[in-house]
Amino acid sequence: MTPPAIMSNNSTEDKPKNAAFRVGLGDITPNNLGQLKRLNTVLFPVVYTASFYKNVLDVGEFAKIIYFNDVCVGAVCCRTEVVEKSSAQNLYIATLGVLAPYRRLGLGSKMLKHIVDHAELSTTPSIAKIYLHVQEDNEEALEFYKKHGFEVTEKCENYYPQFDVKDAFKLEKIIS
Amino acid sequence: MRELPQKEANLFKQILKCYENKQYKKGFKGAEQILKKFPEHGETLALKGLFCNHLDKKEEAYEFVKKGLRHDLKSHICWHVFGLLYRSDKNYEEALKCYSQALKIDKENIQIMRDFSLLQIHTRNYEGLVDTRHQLLELRPQNRQYWIGLAIAYQMMGKPDSGVKVLTAYEETLKDIPTKPDYEHSEMLLYHNSLLEEMGDIQAAYDHLDAIEKHVCDLKAIREKRAQFLLALGRQQEAEAAYRTLISHNPDNFAYIDGLQKSLGLGNKSLTAEEEAIVVGMFQELQKEYPRSNAAKRLPLRYASGDSFASIADEYLRSMLRKGVPSLFVNLKTLYSDKTKEAVIEKLALGYLAALDKSKGFDHSGSIVEPPTALLWTLYFLAQHYDYKRESDTALGYINRAIEHTPTLVELHMTKGRILKHAGDFNSAMESLNEARELDLQDRFINSKCTKYMLRADKVAEAEKTVILFARADIADPLHDLVDMQAQWYLLEAGESHLRQGQIGKALKRFHQVEKHFAEFTEDQLDFHMYCLRKMTLRAYISLLKLEDQLRSHQSFVRAAQGAVKCYVSIFDQPDGVEPPEMEGMTEAEKKKFRSKQRKAELKAQKEAEEKKAQADQELTKKGGKVDEDPEGVKYTKAEDPLGEALKFLRPLQELAPERIETHLMGFEIYIRKNKFLLALKSLLKAIKIDAENATLHEQLVRFALAVKKAGSALSPAAKTVIDKHWNDLYKGQDLAAVGNSFLKKSEEQGSVPHLISAAIASSLIEPKNDKAEAILFLMADDKYKSTRSLESALVAQKTLRSMRSGRVSEFRAKAAEWFPKATVFQSV
Ligand SMILES: CC(C)(COP(=O)(O)OP(=O)(O)OC[C@H]1O[C@@H](n2cnc3c(N)ncnc32)[C@H](O)[C@@H]1OP(=O)(O)O)[C@@H](O)C(=O)NCCC(=O)NCCS
């Protein structure tokens, strides 16, 4: 049997090695709100309102920016929604995105995991489920959420009336 | 009537105490009490004046002090008080006289002597200082301060050897030398050592280090000095060992590495191939020993050449681009003075880009996938590289790709702004900077840069709004706070913007504010003369004194002076204000009509502005701010002797920056207008000595010859003799036409646009017909002038055509627009 050290050596010769990089999550503050706006403008066709950005500053851990080698390259923004006749609330992911050159490096997963972890831990309010909408043709996002245990629960017709692809899927994950 | 009765005498002693304890109100009352009974008591009168001074009653202060003195001319107290009063008004010359009077009366008064010596060093009267400090020492030989004060006095007057004698004598009086290192004693010993070094006796200084080492706290200083002295003494091997030890303490200190190189005999500017290999080897060893040292990685790039340079640069660039070091380009651009190195770096970076695009690595080997930021930083680097070469379009291409890749990175927008600025599109540059600013609102640096770009685009109001975003919330007048905070970068940029816009008064206001800061820096010393002697921070104190003596050679002062001189010269040339471009080519009658129309409009605008200002002022006063009585700087534009004012800015430069040719070029502009032919001549001669080939100098030489000719017999015979004597130094025996022609020929040979412009101006002066001058200026359209055809020089050329009232201005503008397609100034309106 070949010793393991040599095996791993062999494998690096076959497959290209990724150079090391650093990833970290950061808070959204009034001072770097400009970066979030920038990101959303290039990542999403929707134009977000001033009240959207105001809310972002109030949701604490449910809105984050992600840094790759100290450069801001993605963000996630959620809001909590009251559920009728329940003390628990739902968490709605309004935006989650990573700049194109930085995809498939686990950044989206890191942000989503952060949101799910905090949803599970949250007690005031406690979170019943996390849900979101994805345009029908956004396959990478669908794959991404399914991989993280989200399920399509509904097809919402004409959800995005302003776009060419108007229909959307609703995906959700039950928390408690 | 000096003696007071017991009761009043006691009271008098009390008010003296009040002064020392800064109880000015109480002291004032006490003085009045004495004066009620003895209204002519001189010393009390003088003290009352001093209290008035501290209670903000200037006029009364002088009145009482002088009155006191009249009643008691023989009192040292009265003279001392008078001196203090002058000192508080910064009238040091008069203050010194008063102190000296006081000391004549009371020869052994320590307090007055101390005050006296303070002003003597402040005014750099070293001869007097040595005297005073000698006396102090004789009176108080136990006091260390007086010994050291005397040594410093000797050093500053250029006699470090006498300083050493004083210190040695002092050290001999010391009975119990502190056994444990004691900071103050240690500092004195190191100061002693610095005097030995200044004397040039390096051996003595070296031996002295050994002797004092066990008493010194600052061991780093000892180690550094020892290494330095060993090197100076030619003891190479020991020096090498000493520098190696220093490097082990800080492997990023360039000076240590430089010392090591010199101790190895490799300190020369140009190295043989063999030496080069050794130096590179030395750095490779250092890198191995200190893998975290940046200096060891960066410095070999300075020395290596050829293939060795290429391979070191390759490794360096890859590691920096992988890490993402924003300052990479700034770090490397000094290497660009060597064109081959520039080309190698360019080729490497372009290679990385191609490889990253295709296979995500710096090369096509496919062994490593670089992080996406590697592509980003490579694009960023290339953008800066081509911007440096002034290939604006290429640079913009790269920076736009980078922004598309990662639009959130602040640096990219800043660099885009810089590229646009260099291309001459100041408004778009400003917008890019504003985008950068909005990405990170808490970064004061970006905010300031953005402000600067707004000023470059002459958007003063927007700049003001932006810069005060970082003002403290509790400040009534944040803009003025910038003046108080000595934010010179802002004042200079604002002043230069006003100058560009022809707002001479406002511009001068800013330049004078900068000048005032320098006066404040000089004043600030006063506190240190006492403090440093007391705290024994001697080496820092000496370097402060030396710095203060050079203060006005600082770039900020030079800029302020250049701006102010331009302003004052323009006031002299155009007392009616700067002519706006619309007035170009008008006849006098048309100008008159235009002016009166303009004045009417101005009056109307002024009235509105005044109403607005009155309102703003009211609010400001409410908030406790101080109202600016002359926001337009009218008092400067109305200066009676503008050239004299200009000279005030020039003189410090003549003294402190005589090696800069600009100093003398400015001097010429002032003197020639004042008809001071000999001083103008002197400026020319100095400029020739610095750079006889300077472009502007040629134009000035021609102007000088013409002015001398025009003055004719008005020139005094004495002046004429001197000028004649130097005529050949200026014109090399040629007549003016020949001077002009040979200069033009040289400019063409060199392909230099600034020289062409100077040649054109000179030509238009020699023969006041435009066609020749115009033809010269249009030469710059030839491709061989491409490398020197900067945006600035094209602007100057256009301005020159304008002032010649040439008919070919728009033709030129169209050409310039081709050369600088982004530059807004050349776009037709
Ligand atoms: C969806 C998005 C956030 C994913 O970000 P990411 O950082 O690339 O995601 P990750 O690297 O963490 O991917 C995790 C997993 O999701 C799946 N996935 C992500 N992108 C995928 C794609 N294009 N195709 C197929 N599967 C994909 C994969 O299973 C992937 O794991 P793997 O890389 O080990 O195969 C990103 O593509 C994006 O920003 N898209 C644009 C914005 C958007 O549409 N957001 C969703 C609406 S809110």
Coordinates of C-alpha atoms in Angstrom, one line a residue, chain A residues 12 15-22 29-36 38-39 42 68-73 99-102 105, chain B residues 322-324 360 366-374 376-377 403-410 413 435 437-442:
Chain A
T12 CA -2.2 17.7 -6.4
K15 CA -5.8 18.4 -10.1
P16 CA -5.2 22.2 -10.0
K17 CA -4.8 23.5 -6.5
N18 CA -6.8 26.4 -5.3
A19 CA -4.7 29.2 -3.8
A20 CA -5.7 29.9 -0.2
F21 CA -8.2 32.7 0.4
R22 CA -9.9 34.4 3.4
T29 CA -23.9 49.9 8.6
P30 CA -25.0 53.3 7.4
N31 CA -21.4 53.8 6.3
N32 CA -21.1 50.8 4.0
L33 CA -24.7 50.8 2.8
G34 CA -23.3 52.2 -0.5
Q35 CA -21.6 48.9 -1.1
L36 CA -24.8 46.9 -0.5
R38 CA -23.9 48.7 -5.5
L39 CA -24.1 44.9 -5.1
V42 CA -25.6 44.6 -10.3
F68 CA -13.5 37.6 0.1
N69 CA -9.8 38.5 0.7
D70 CA -11.1 41.7 2.3
V71 CA -13.1 42.7 -0.7
C72 CA -16.9 43.0 -0.4
V73 CA -18.4 40.5 -2.9
L99 CA -20.7 38.7 -7.6
A100 CA -20.3 36.4 -10.6
P101 CA -16.5 36.0 -10.4
Y102 CA -16.8 34.8 -6.8
L105 CA -16.6 29.1 -3.9
Chain B
R322 CA -2.3 36.9 -5.1
K323 CA -2.3 38.5 -1.7
G324 CA -4.0 41.6 -3.1
K360 CA -7.3 31.1 -13.9
G366 CA -2.7 24.8 -14.8
S367 CA -1.1 23.9 -11.5
I368 CA -2.7 26.6 -9.3
V369 CA -6.2 28.2 -9.5
E370 CA -5.7 31.7 -8.3
P371 CA -8.5 33.4 -6.3
P372 CA -10.8 35.6 -8.4
T373 CA -9.2 38.7 -6.7
A374 CA -5.9 37.9 -8.6
L376 CA -9.0 42.0 -10.1
W377 CA -5.7 43.2 -8.8
I403 CA -15.1 47.7 -12.0
E404 CA -17.3 45.3 -13.9
H405 CA -15.6 42.4 -12.1
T406 CA -15.9 43.9 -8.6
P407 CA -17.9 47.1 -8.5
T408 CA -17.7 47.4 -4.7
L409 CA -14.0 48.0 -4.5
V410 CA -13.4 51.6 -3.5
H413 CA -13.3 54.1 -8.5
E435 CA -18.9 57.1 -6.2
R437 CA -16.8 58.1 -1.4
E438 CA -20.4 56.8 -1.3
L439 CA -19.1 53.2 -1.0
D440 CA -17.4 54.0 2.2
L441 CA -18.7 57.0 4.0
Q442 CA -16.6 56.6 7.1

